[in-house]
Coordinates of C-alpha atoms in Angstrom, one line a residue:
X1 CA 18.3 33.8 -2.6
X2 CA 18.3 37.5 -2.1
X3 CA 16.4 38.0 -5.6
X4 CA 13.7 35.4 -4.5
X5 CA 13.2 37.2 -1.1
X6 CA 12.6 40.5 -2.8
X7 CA 10.3 39.3 -5.5
X8 CA 8.3 37.3 -2.9
X9 CA 8.1 40.3 -0.8
X10 CA 6.9 42.5 -3.6
X11 CA 4.1 39.9 -4.6
X12 CA 3.0 39.6 -0.9
X13 CA 2.8 43.4 -0.5
X14 CA 0.9 43.9 -3.8
X15 CA -1.4 40.9 -3.6
X16 CA -2.4 42.1 -0.1
X17 CA -3.6 45.2 -1.8
X18 CA -6.0 43.1 -3.8
X19 CA -7.0 41.0 -0.8
X20 CA -5.0 38.1 -2.6
X21 CA -7.8 37.7 -5.1
X22 CA -6.5 38.8 -8.2
X23 CA -4.0 37.2 -10.8
X24 CA -0.8 39.0 -10.6
X25 CA 2.6 37.9 -12.2
X26 CA 5.7 39.2 -10.3
X27 CA 9.1 38.2 -12.0
X28 CA 12.6 38.8 -10.8
X29 CA 15.0 40.5 -13.1
X30 CA 18.0 40.5 -10.7
X31 CA 18.7 40.5 -7.1
X32 CA 17.4 44.0 -6.8
X33 CA 14.9 44.5 -9.6
X34 CA 11.4 42.9 -10.0
X35 CA 8.4 43.6 -12.2
X36 CA 4.7 43.2 -11.3
X37 CA 1.8 43.3 -14.0
X38 CA -1.6 41.7 -14.9
X39 CA -1.1 39.4 -17.8
X40 CA -4.5 40.1 -19.3
X41 CA -4.1 44.0 -19.1
X42 CA -0.7 44.3 -21.0
X43 CA 0.6 44.0 -24.7
X44 CA 2.7 40.7 -24.4
X45 CA 5.0 41.6 -27.4
X46 CA 5.4 45.2 -26.2
X47 CA 6.3 43.8 -22.6
X48 CA 9.0 41.6 -23.9
X49 CA 10.3 44.1 -26.3
X50 CA 10.3 47.2 -24.2
X51 CA 10.6 46.3 -20.7
X52 CA 12.2 42.6 -20.2
X53 CA 14.8 42.7 -22.9
X54 CA 16.3 46.2 -22.0
X55 CA 16.2 45.5 -18.1
X56 CA 18.0 42.0 -18.6
X57 CA 21.1 43.9 -20.2
X58 CA 21.3 46.0 -17.0
X59 CA 23.8 45.2 -14.0
X60 CA 22.7 43.7 -10.8
X61 CA 22.1 46.8 -8.8
X62 CA 20.6 49.3 -11.3
X63 CA 19.5 52.7 -10.2
X64 CA 16.0 54.3 -11.1
X65 CA 17.6 56.7 -13.5
X66 CA 19.2 53.5 -15.2
X67 CA 15.9 51.9 -15.3
X68 CA 14.1 55.0 -16.8
X69 CA 16.8 55.6 -19.5
X70 CA 16.9 52.0 -20.6
X71 CA 13.2 51.6 -21.4
X72 CA 12.0 52.8 -24.9
X73 CA 8.6 53.8 -23.7
X74 CA 7.2 57.3 -23.9
X75 CA 4.8 56.9 -20.8
X76 CA 6.7 56.4 -17.6
X77 CA 5.9 57.7 -14.2
X78 CA 7.7 57.6 -10.8
X79 CA 5.7 55.4 -8.1
X80 CA 6.8 56.6 -4.4
X81 CA 5.1 53.9 -2.6
X82 CA 3.6 50.6 -3.4
X83 CA 0.1 51.3 -2.7
X84 CA 0.2 53.9 -5.5
X85 CA 0.9 51.2 -8.1
X86 CA -2.0 49.2 -8.0
X87 CA -4.5 51.6 -9.9
X88 CA -1.9 51.8 -12.6
X89 CA -1.4 47.8 -12.7
X90 CA -5.0 47.6 -13.2
X91 CA -4.8 49.9 -16.1
X92 CA -2.0 48.0 -17.8
X93 CA 1.0 49.4 -16.4
X94 CA 3.9 47.4 -15.5
X95 CA 5.5 48.4 -12.1
X96 CA 9.2 48.0 -11.9
X97 CA 10.4 48.1 -8.4
X98 CA 13.8 48.2 -6.6
X99 CA 14.3 48.1 -2.8
X100 CA 14.5 52.0 -2.9
X101 CA 11.8 53.2 -5.2
X102 CA 10.0 52.1 -8.3
X103 CA 8.5 53.3 -11.7
X104 CA 5.5 52.2 -13.7
X105 CA 5.7 52.0 -17.7
X106 CA 2.5 51.9 -19.8
X107 CA 2.2 48.9 -22.0
X108 CA -1.6 48.4 -21.7
X109 CA -3.7 46.7 -24.2
X110 CA -7.2 47.1 -22.8
X111 CA -10.5 46.4 -24.9
X112 CA -11.7 49.4 -26.6
X113 CA -14.2 50.4 -29.3
X114 CA -13.1 51.4 -32.6
X115 CA -14.4 54.7 -34.4
X116 CA -18.0 54.6 -35.4
X117 CA -20.6 57.1 -36.6
X118 CA -22.9 59.1 -34.0
X119 CA -25.8 57.1 -32.8
X120 CA -27.8 59.7 -31.1
X121 CA -27.0 62.8 -32.9
X122 CA -27.0 61.6 -36.6
X123 CA -26.6 64.0 -39.3
X124 CA -27.1 63.7 -43.3
X125 CA -24.0 65.9 -43.9
X126 CA -20.9 66.6 -42.0
X127 CA -18.2 64.2 -40.4
X128 CA -19.5 60.9 -39.7
X129 CA -17.1 60.3 -36.5
X130 CA -18.3 60.1 -32.9
X131 CA -16.2 59.9 -29.4
X132 CA -15.5 56.6 -27.8
X133 CA -15.0 55.5 -24.4
X134 CA -11.1 55.8 -24.5
X135 CA -10.2 59.5 -23.1
X136 CA -6.9 59.2 -25.0
X137 CA -8.6 58.7 -28.2
X138 CA -11.0 61.5 -27.8
X139 CA -8.2 63.9 -26.7
X140 CA -6.3 62.9 -29.9
X141 CA -9.3 63.4 -31.9
X142 CA -9.8 67.0 -30.6
X143 CA -6.3 67.9 -31.2
X144 CA -6.2 66.6 -34.5
X145 CA -9.4 68.5 -35.4
X146 CA -7.5 71.6 -33.7
X147 CA -4.1 71.5 -34.5
X148 CA -3.5 74.7 -32.6
X149 CA -1.0 75.3 -29.7
X150 CA -3.6 77.4 -28.0
X151 CA -5.4 74.3 -27.3
X152 CA -5.0 73.4 -23.6
X153 CA -5.7 70.1 -21.8
X154 CA -5.4 69.4 -17.9
X155 CA -5.7 66.1 -16.4
X156 CA -7.6 65.5 -13.0
X157 CA -8.4 62.2 -11.2
X158 CA -11.8 62.0 -9.4
X159 CA -13.3 59.1 -7.5
X160 CA -11.9 57.4 -4.4
X161 CA -12.8 54.0 -5.8
X162 CA -12.2 54.2 -9.5
X163 CA -9.9 57.0 -9.8
X164 CA -11.4 58.1 -13.0
X165 CA -9.5 60.5 -15.5
X166 CA -10.8 63.8 -16.3
X167 CA -9.5 66.2 -19.0
X168 CA -10.3 69.8 -19.1
X169 CA -9.8 71.2 -22.4
X170 CA -10.0 74.9 -23.6
X171 CA -8.6 77.4 -26.2
X172 CA -6.2 79.5 -24.0
X173 CA -6.7 82.5 -26.2
X174 CA -10.6 82.4 -26.3
X175 CA -11.8 80.7 -23.3
X176 CA -12.9 83.1 -20.3
X177 CA -10.0 82.7 -17.5
X178 CA -12.8 83.1 -14.8
X179 CA -14.9 80.2 -16.3
X180 CA -11.8 78.0 -16.6
X181 CA -10.9 78.6 -13.3
X182 CA -14.4 78.1 -11.7
X183 CA -14.6 74.7 -13.5
X184 CA -11.0 73.7 -12.2
X185 CA -12.3 74.6 -8.4
X186 CA -15.6 72.4 -9.0
X187 CA -13.5 69.5 -10.3
X188 CA -11.4 69.9 -7.3
X189 CA -14.1 69.9 -4.8
X190 CA -15.5 66.7 -6.0
X191 CA -15.6 64.2 -3.1
X192 CA -17.0 60.9 -4.0
X193 CA -16.3 57.1 -4.6
X194 CA -17.5 56.5 -8.3
X195 CA -18.5 58.6 -11.4
X196 CA -20.1 56.2 -13.9
X197 CA -20.9 58.9 -16.7
X198 CA -20.6 62.3 -18.2
X199 CA -24.1 63.0 -17.3
X200 CA -23.7 62.3 -13.7
X201 CA -20.6 64.6 -13.6
X202 CA -22.5 67.1 -15.5
X203 CA -25.1 67.5 -12.9
X204 CA -22.2 67.6 -10.1
X205 CA -20.5 70.7 -11.7
X206 CA -23.5 72.8 -13.2
X207 CA -24.6 75.9 -11.3
X208 CA -28.0 74.6 -10.1
X209 CA -28.6 70.9 -10.0
X210 CA -32.0 71.2 -8.6
X211 CA -33.3 72.7 -11.8
X212 CA -35.0 70.3 -14.4
X213 CA -33.3 72.2 -17.3
X214 CA -29.6 71.1 -18.1
X215 CA -27.1 74.0 -17.9
X216 CA -24.3 72.3 -19.7
X217 CA -24.5 70.3 -23.0
X218 CA -23.5 66.6 -23.7
X219 CA -22.5 65.6 -27.2
X220 CA -20.8 62.7 -28.9
X221 CA -20.0 64.8 -32.0
X222 CA -16.5 65.9 -32.5
X223 CA -17.3 68.7 -34.9
X224 CA -19.7 70.2 -32.1
X225 CA -17.0 70.0 -29.6
X226 CA -14.4 71.5 -31.8
X227 CA -16.7 74.3 -32.8
X228 CA -17.5 75.0 -29.1
X229 CA -13.6 75.0 -28.3
X230 CA -13.1 77.7 -31.1
X231 CA -16.2 79.8 -29.7
X232 CA -14.3 79.9 -26.6
X233 CA -16.3 77.1 -24.6
X234 CA -14.8 74.7 -22.3
X235 CA -14.9 70.8 -22.8
X236 CA -14.5 68.0 -20.1
X237 CA -13.8 64.6 -21.3
X238 CA -14.4 61.5 -18.9
X239 CA -12.7 58.3 -19.2
X240 CA -15.2 55.5 -20.0
X241 CA -17.8 57.9 -21.6
X242 CA -18.4 58.5 -25.1
X243 CA -19.9 61.9 -24.4
X244 CA -18.2 65.1 -23.6
X245 CA -19.5 68.1 -21.5
X246 CA -19.5 71.4 -23.1
X247 CA -20.0 74.8 -21.2
X248 CA -21.2 77.3 -20.9
X249 CA -24.3 76.6 -22.6
X250 CA -27.4 78.9 -23.2
X251 CA -30.8 77.9 -23.6
X252 CA -31.0 78.4 -27.2
X253 CA -27.8 76.2 -27.8
X254 CA -29.9 73.0 -26.9
X255 CA -32.1 73.7 -29.9
X256 CA -29.4 74.3 -32.5
X257 CA -27.5 71.5 -34.5
X258 CA -24.1 71.3 -36.3
X259 CA -26.1 70.1 -39.6
X260 CA -27.4 73.7 -39.6
X261 CA -24.2 74.9 -40.8
X262 CA -23.9 72.3 -43.4
X263 CA -27.3 72.9 -45.1
X264 CA -26.6 76.5 -45.7
X265 CA -27.9 79.6 -44.3
X266 CA -31.1 79.7 -46.0
X267 CA -32.2 76.0 -45.2
X268 CA -30.6 76.2 -41.8
X269 CA -32.7 79.4 -40.7
X270 CA -35.8 77.6 -41.7
X271 CA -34.9 74.5 -39.7
X272 CA -34.0 76.5 -36.6
X273 CA -37.4 78.3 -37.1
X274 CA -39.2 74.9 -37.5
X275 CA -37.7 73.9 -34.1
X276 CA -39.0 76.9 -32.4
X277 CA -42.4 76.0 -34.0
X278 CA -42.0 72.5 -32.6
X279 CA -41.0 73.8 -28.9
X280 CA -44.4 75.9 -28.8
X281 CA -46.4 72.7 -30.1
X282 CA -44.7 70.5 -27.5
X283 CA -45.2 72.6 -24.6
X284 CA -48.6 74.4 -25.3
X285 CA -50.5 72.2 -27.7
X286 CA -52.4 69.8 -25.0
X287 CA -52.4 72.5 -22.2
X288 CA -54.5 74.8 -24.8
X289 CA -56.7 72.0 -25.6
X290 CA -57.7 71.2 -21.8
X291 CA -58.0 75.2 -21.3
X292 CA -60.3 75.4 -24.3
X293 CA -62.6 72.6 -23.7
X294 CA -62.8 73.3 -20.0
X295 CA -63.1 77.2 -19.8
X296 CA -62.9 78.7 -23.5
X297 CA -65.5 77.3 -25.5
X298 CA -66.0 80.6 -27.2
X299 CA -62.6 80.6 -28.9
X300 CA -63.4 77.6 -30.8
X301 CA -65.0 77.8 -34.3
X302 CA -68.5 76.5 -34.5
X303 CA -67.7 73.6 -36.9
X304 CA -64.7 72.5 -35.0
X305 CA -66.7 72.8 -31.6
X306 CA -69.3 70.5 -33.1
X307 CA -66.6 67.8 -34.1
X308 CA -65.0 68.2 -30.6
X309 CA -68.4 67.5 -28.9
X310 CA -69.1 64.4 -31.2
X311 CA -65.6 63.0 -30.5
X312 CA -65.8 63.2 -26.9
X313 CA -69.4 62.2 -26.5
X314 CA -68.6 58.7 -25.3
X315 CA -65.5 59.8 -23.2
X316 CA -66.4 59.5 -19.5
X317 CA -63.6 61.8 -18.3
X318 CA -63.1 65.5 -18.2
X319 CA -60.3 66.8 -20.5
X320 CA -57.8 67.2 -17.8
X321 CA -58.0 63.8 -16.7
X322 CA -58.2 62.5 -20.4
X323 CA -55.1 64.4 -21.5
X324 CA -53.1 63.2 -18.4
X325 CA -54.0 59.6 -19.0
X326 CA -53.3 59.8 -22.8
X327 CA -49.8 61.8 -22.1
X328 CA -48.8 59.3 -19.3
X329 CA -49.8 56.5 -21.8
X330 CA -47.4 58.0 -24.6
X331 CA -44.5 58.1 -21.9
X332 CA -45.0 54.5 -21.2
X333 CA -44.9 53.7 -24.9
X334 CA -41.7 55.9 -25.1
X335 CA -40.0 54.2 -22.4
X336 CA -40.8 50.8 -23.1
X337 CA -39.4 51.2 -26.8
X338 CA -36.3 52.5 -25.4
X339 CA -35.6 49.8 -23.2
X340 CA -36.3 46.9 -25.4
X341 CA -33.6 45.8 -28.0
X342 CA -33.6 48.1 -30.9
X343 CA -35.7 46.4 -33.5
X344 CA -38.1 45.0 -30.9
X345 CA -38.5 48.8 -29.4
X346 CA -39.2 50.2 -32.9
X347 CA -41.7 47.5 -33.6
X348 CA -43.4 47.9 -30.2
X349 CA -43.4 51.6 -30.3
X350 CA -45.3 51.7 -33.7
X351 CA -47.8 48.6 -33.4
X352 CA -48.4 49.6 -29.8
X353 CA -49.3 53.1 -30.6
X354 CA -51.7 52.1 -33.3
X355 CA -53.3 49.2 -31.4
X356 CA -53.8 51.1 -28.0
X357 CA -54.9 54.3 -29.9
X358 CA -57.4 52.8 -32.0
X359 CA -58.6 50.6 -29.1
X360 CA -58.9 53.5 -26.9
X361 CA -61.2 55.6 -29.3
X362 CA -63.5 52.7 -30.0
X363 CA -64.0 51.9 -26.3
X364 CA -64.7 55.5 -25.8
X365 CA -61.8 56.0 -23.5
X366 CA -60.6 59.1 -25.3
X367 CA -61.1 61.2 -28.3
X368 CA -59.4 60.9 -31.6
X369 CA -58.7 64.6 -31.7
X370 CA -56.6 64.5 -28.4
X371 CA -54.6 61.5 -29.7
X372 CA -53.8 63.5 -32.8
X373 CA -52.7 66.5 -30.6
X374 CA -50.8 64.2 -28.2
X375 CA -48.9 62.7 -31.3
X376 CA -48.1 66.2 -32.6
X377 CA -46.9 67.3 -29.1
X378 CA -44.8 64.3 -29.2
X379 CA -43.4 65.0 -32.6
X380 CA -42.4 68.6 -31.3
X381 CA -40.2 67.0 -28.2
X382 CA -38.6 64.8 -30.8
X383 CA -37.5 67.9 -32.9
X384 CA -35.4 69.1 -30.0
X385 CA -31.9 68.0 -31.0
X386 CA -30.7 67.3 -27.3
X387 CA -32.3 64.8 -25.4
X388 CA -31.8 66.2 -22.0
X389 CA -33.7 69.4 -23.0
X390 CA -36.4 67.3 -24.7
X391 CA -36.9 65.4 -21.5
X392 CA -37.3 68.6 -19.5
X393 CA -39.7 70.1 -21.8
X394 CA -42.1 66.8 -21.6
X395 CA -41.8 67.4 -17.9
X396 CA -42.8 71.1 -17.9
X397 CA -45.9 69.9 -19.8
X398 CA -47.6 68.4 -17.2
X399 CA -47.9 71.0 -14.7
X400 CA -49.0 73.2 -17.6
X401 CA -52.0 70.6 -18.3
X402 CA -52.8 70.7 -14.9
X403 CA -52.9 74.4 -14.3
X404 CA -54.9 74.9 -17.6
X405 CA -57.5 72.3 -16.4
X406 CA -57.7 74.4 -13.1
X407 CA -57.5 78.0 -14.1
X408 CA -57.6 77.6 -18.0
X409 CA -55.5 80.2 -19.9
X410 CA -54.7 82.0 -16.7
X411 CA -53.2 78.7 -15.7
X412 CA -51.1 78.5 -18.9
X413 CA -49.9 82.2 -18.4
X414 CA -49.0 81.3 -14.7
X415 CA -46.8 78.2 -15.4
X416 CA -45.2 80.1 -18.2
X417 CA -44.1 83.0 -16.1
X418 CA -42.8 80.7 -13.7
X419 CA -40.8 78.9 -16.1
X420 CA -39.6 82.0 -17.8
X421 CA -38.6 83.5 -14.5
X422 CA -36.8 80.1 -13.5
X423 CA -34.6 80.4 -16.6
X424 CA -34.1 84.1 -16.4
X425 CA -32.4 83.3 -13.1
X426 CA -30.3 80.5 -14.1
X427 CA -26.8 80.6 -15.0
X428 CA -24.3 78.2 -16.9
X429 CA -20.6 78.5 -15.4
X430 CA -21.5 82.1 -14.3
X431 CA -23.1 83.2 -17.6
X432 CA -26.7 84.1 -18.2
X433 CA -28.6 80.9 -19.3
X434 CA -31.4 82.7 -21.1
X435 CA -29.1 85.0 -23.0
X436 CA -29.4 86.5 -25.6
X437 CA -33.0 87.0 -24.6
X438 CA -32.3 88.2 -21.2
X439 CA -30.2 90.1 -20.9
X440 CA -31.0 91.2 -24.4
X441 CA -28.2 91.1 -27.0
X442 CA -29.7 91.8 -30.6
X443 CA -26.6 90.8 -32.3
X444 CA -26.3 87.5 -30.6
X445 CA -29.9 86.8 -30.9
X446 CA -29.8 87.5 -34.7
X447 CA -26.7 85.1 -34.9
X448 CA -28.5 82.3 -33.1
X449 CA -31.9 82.4 -34.8
X450 CA -30.8 83.5 -38.3
X451 CA -27.9 81.4 -39.7
X452 CA -26.6 84.1 -42.0
X453 CA -23.6 83.7 -44.4
X454 CA -20.2 84.5 -42.8
X455 CA -18.1 87.0 -44.5
X456 CA -15.2 85.7 -46.8
X457 CA -11.7 86.5 -45.3
X458 CA -12.9 86.6 -41.6
X459 CA -10.3 85.0 -39.7
X460 CA -12.0 85.1 -36.3
X461 CA -15.4 83.6 -35.2
X462 CA -17.7 84.3 -32.6
X463 CA -17.9 88.1 -31.5
X464 CA -16.8 89.1 -34.9
X465 CA -19.4 87.2 -36.8
X466 CA -22.1 88.6 -34.4
X467 CA -21.1 92.2 -35.0
X468 CA -20.9 91.4 -38.7
X469 CA -24.6 90.2 -38.7
X470 CA -25.9 93.7 -37.8
X471 CA -24.3 95.1 -41.2
X472 CA -26.3 92.7 -43.4
X473 CA -29.3 94.5 -44.8
X474 CA -32.3 93.1 -46.6
X475 CA -31.0 94.6 -49.8
X476 CA -27.9 92.7 -49.6
X477 CA -29.9 89.5 -49.1
X478 CA -32.1 90.1 -52.0
X479 CA -29.0 90.8 -54.3
X480 CA -27.0 88.0 -52.9
X481 CA -23.9 90.5 -52.6
X482 CA -22.6 91.0 -49.1
X483 CA -19.7 93.5 -48.6
X484 CA -17.0 92.8 -46.1

């Protein structure tokens, strides 16, 4: 009778934690030992082999140490009070209770996604494995990629309701200790009920959440995360998210891709320069069109000016309104294509753009030249590897267009100055965000912009490679011989 009373009491207490609205299994092993678990969340075979069979071989009144030593399971933790076992049971743990105390053993068999290739950060060369929603698998992937004892991992719990697990990872011999401590304090100071994704967590711990520019990077690529760790950066993993947070991140980092390194220094440097051109087109192309047609006709060649006048002869709107309407239309097409199913969204984006563009020109709603410029600006924004930075640049284009329509080139210079001053004032985990442009660091700037070949036999990366960049001469690049 005593074993029934203990098991029934345990079931009543744990069920009360879930408001008696959950399927729990409570089994009595002996008069003083009972187990509790959710059958849908555990590995049934592991449960019988590693928990039930060993426990049934114990005596009538085993101690906690007897329970712990009898279980052939690697992940076991003490549970001081019954309320502490509730989140563990949900995650697939088995709660093993005695009248005095209890322990929990992990035999979880939860649904998880297998390894796949990156969906958003695709590359032609390089590894084809991306992170998943399992924080344990993601941590294992990073440790397998960097089998170094200096790789440290710290675990934290955030969220009063979800109690989400966070892993803070860094290289002890490369990461800045002050920045690591800064991230620790920001994670510990989080007071919230729920964190649904890495992007939400990123905005909570970055230096200035009011800025439209991201100060930390999100990536799904294992090679980028591993390279960032070796460079001395910090990685934050969130359970349930396939994206990891990388910091500190500079403004220039958002325009670099791991594929640049795989293509070789020559092609990689050309691609990086091409992205800088795409950045200029994305931000300044349509504002320059508005400023030129509104205030600065004299800078347009005569032959081109005639074509512009003929193209806009039937347009009833001034260049400012015409450009804003077309930019908003492009954003609507982009948003609709992203929200629809993949195949439908791609078809809708292509067909919708062609049909709307042709109909708008024939109806005299806009000019064909502006459609071409807006399309080029959109292509420029798509060339940015980071999605958040691409969205920020598109947002900056709107005030640029408005002030270009009000003040012409002065308006463009005004907004550019404001954005530049804003970027200079920003920091990423205490590191200057606009570095190496401000404060100026010639070696870092050369390393970021020009992807030169690394010296053979160099065991360290980062600052040593940047110093090495200074020693490379044009003659060595011409002859193809570089002295270490």
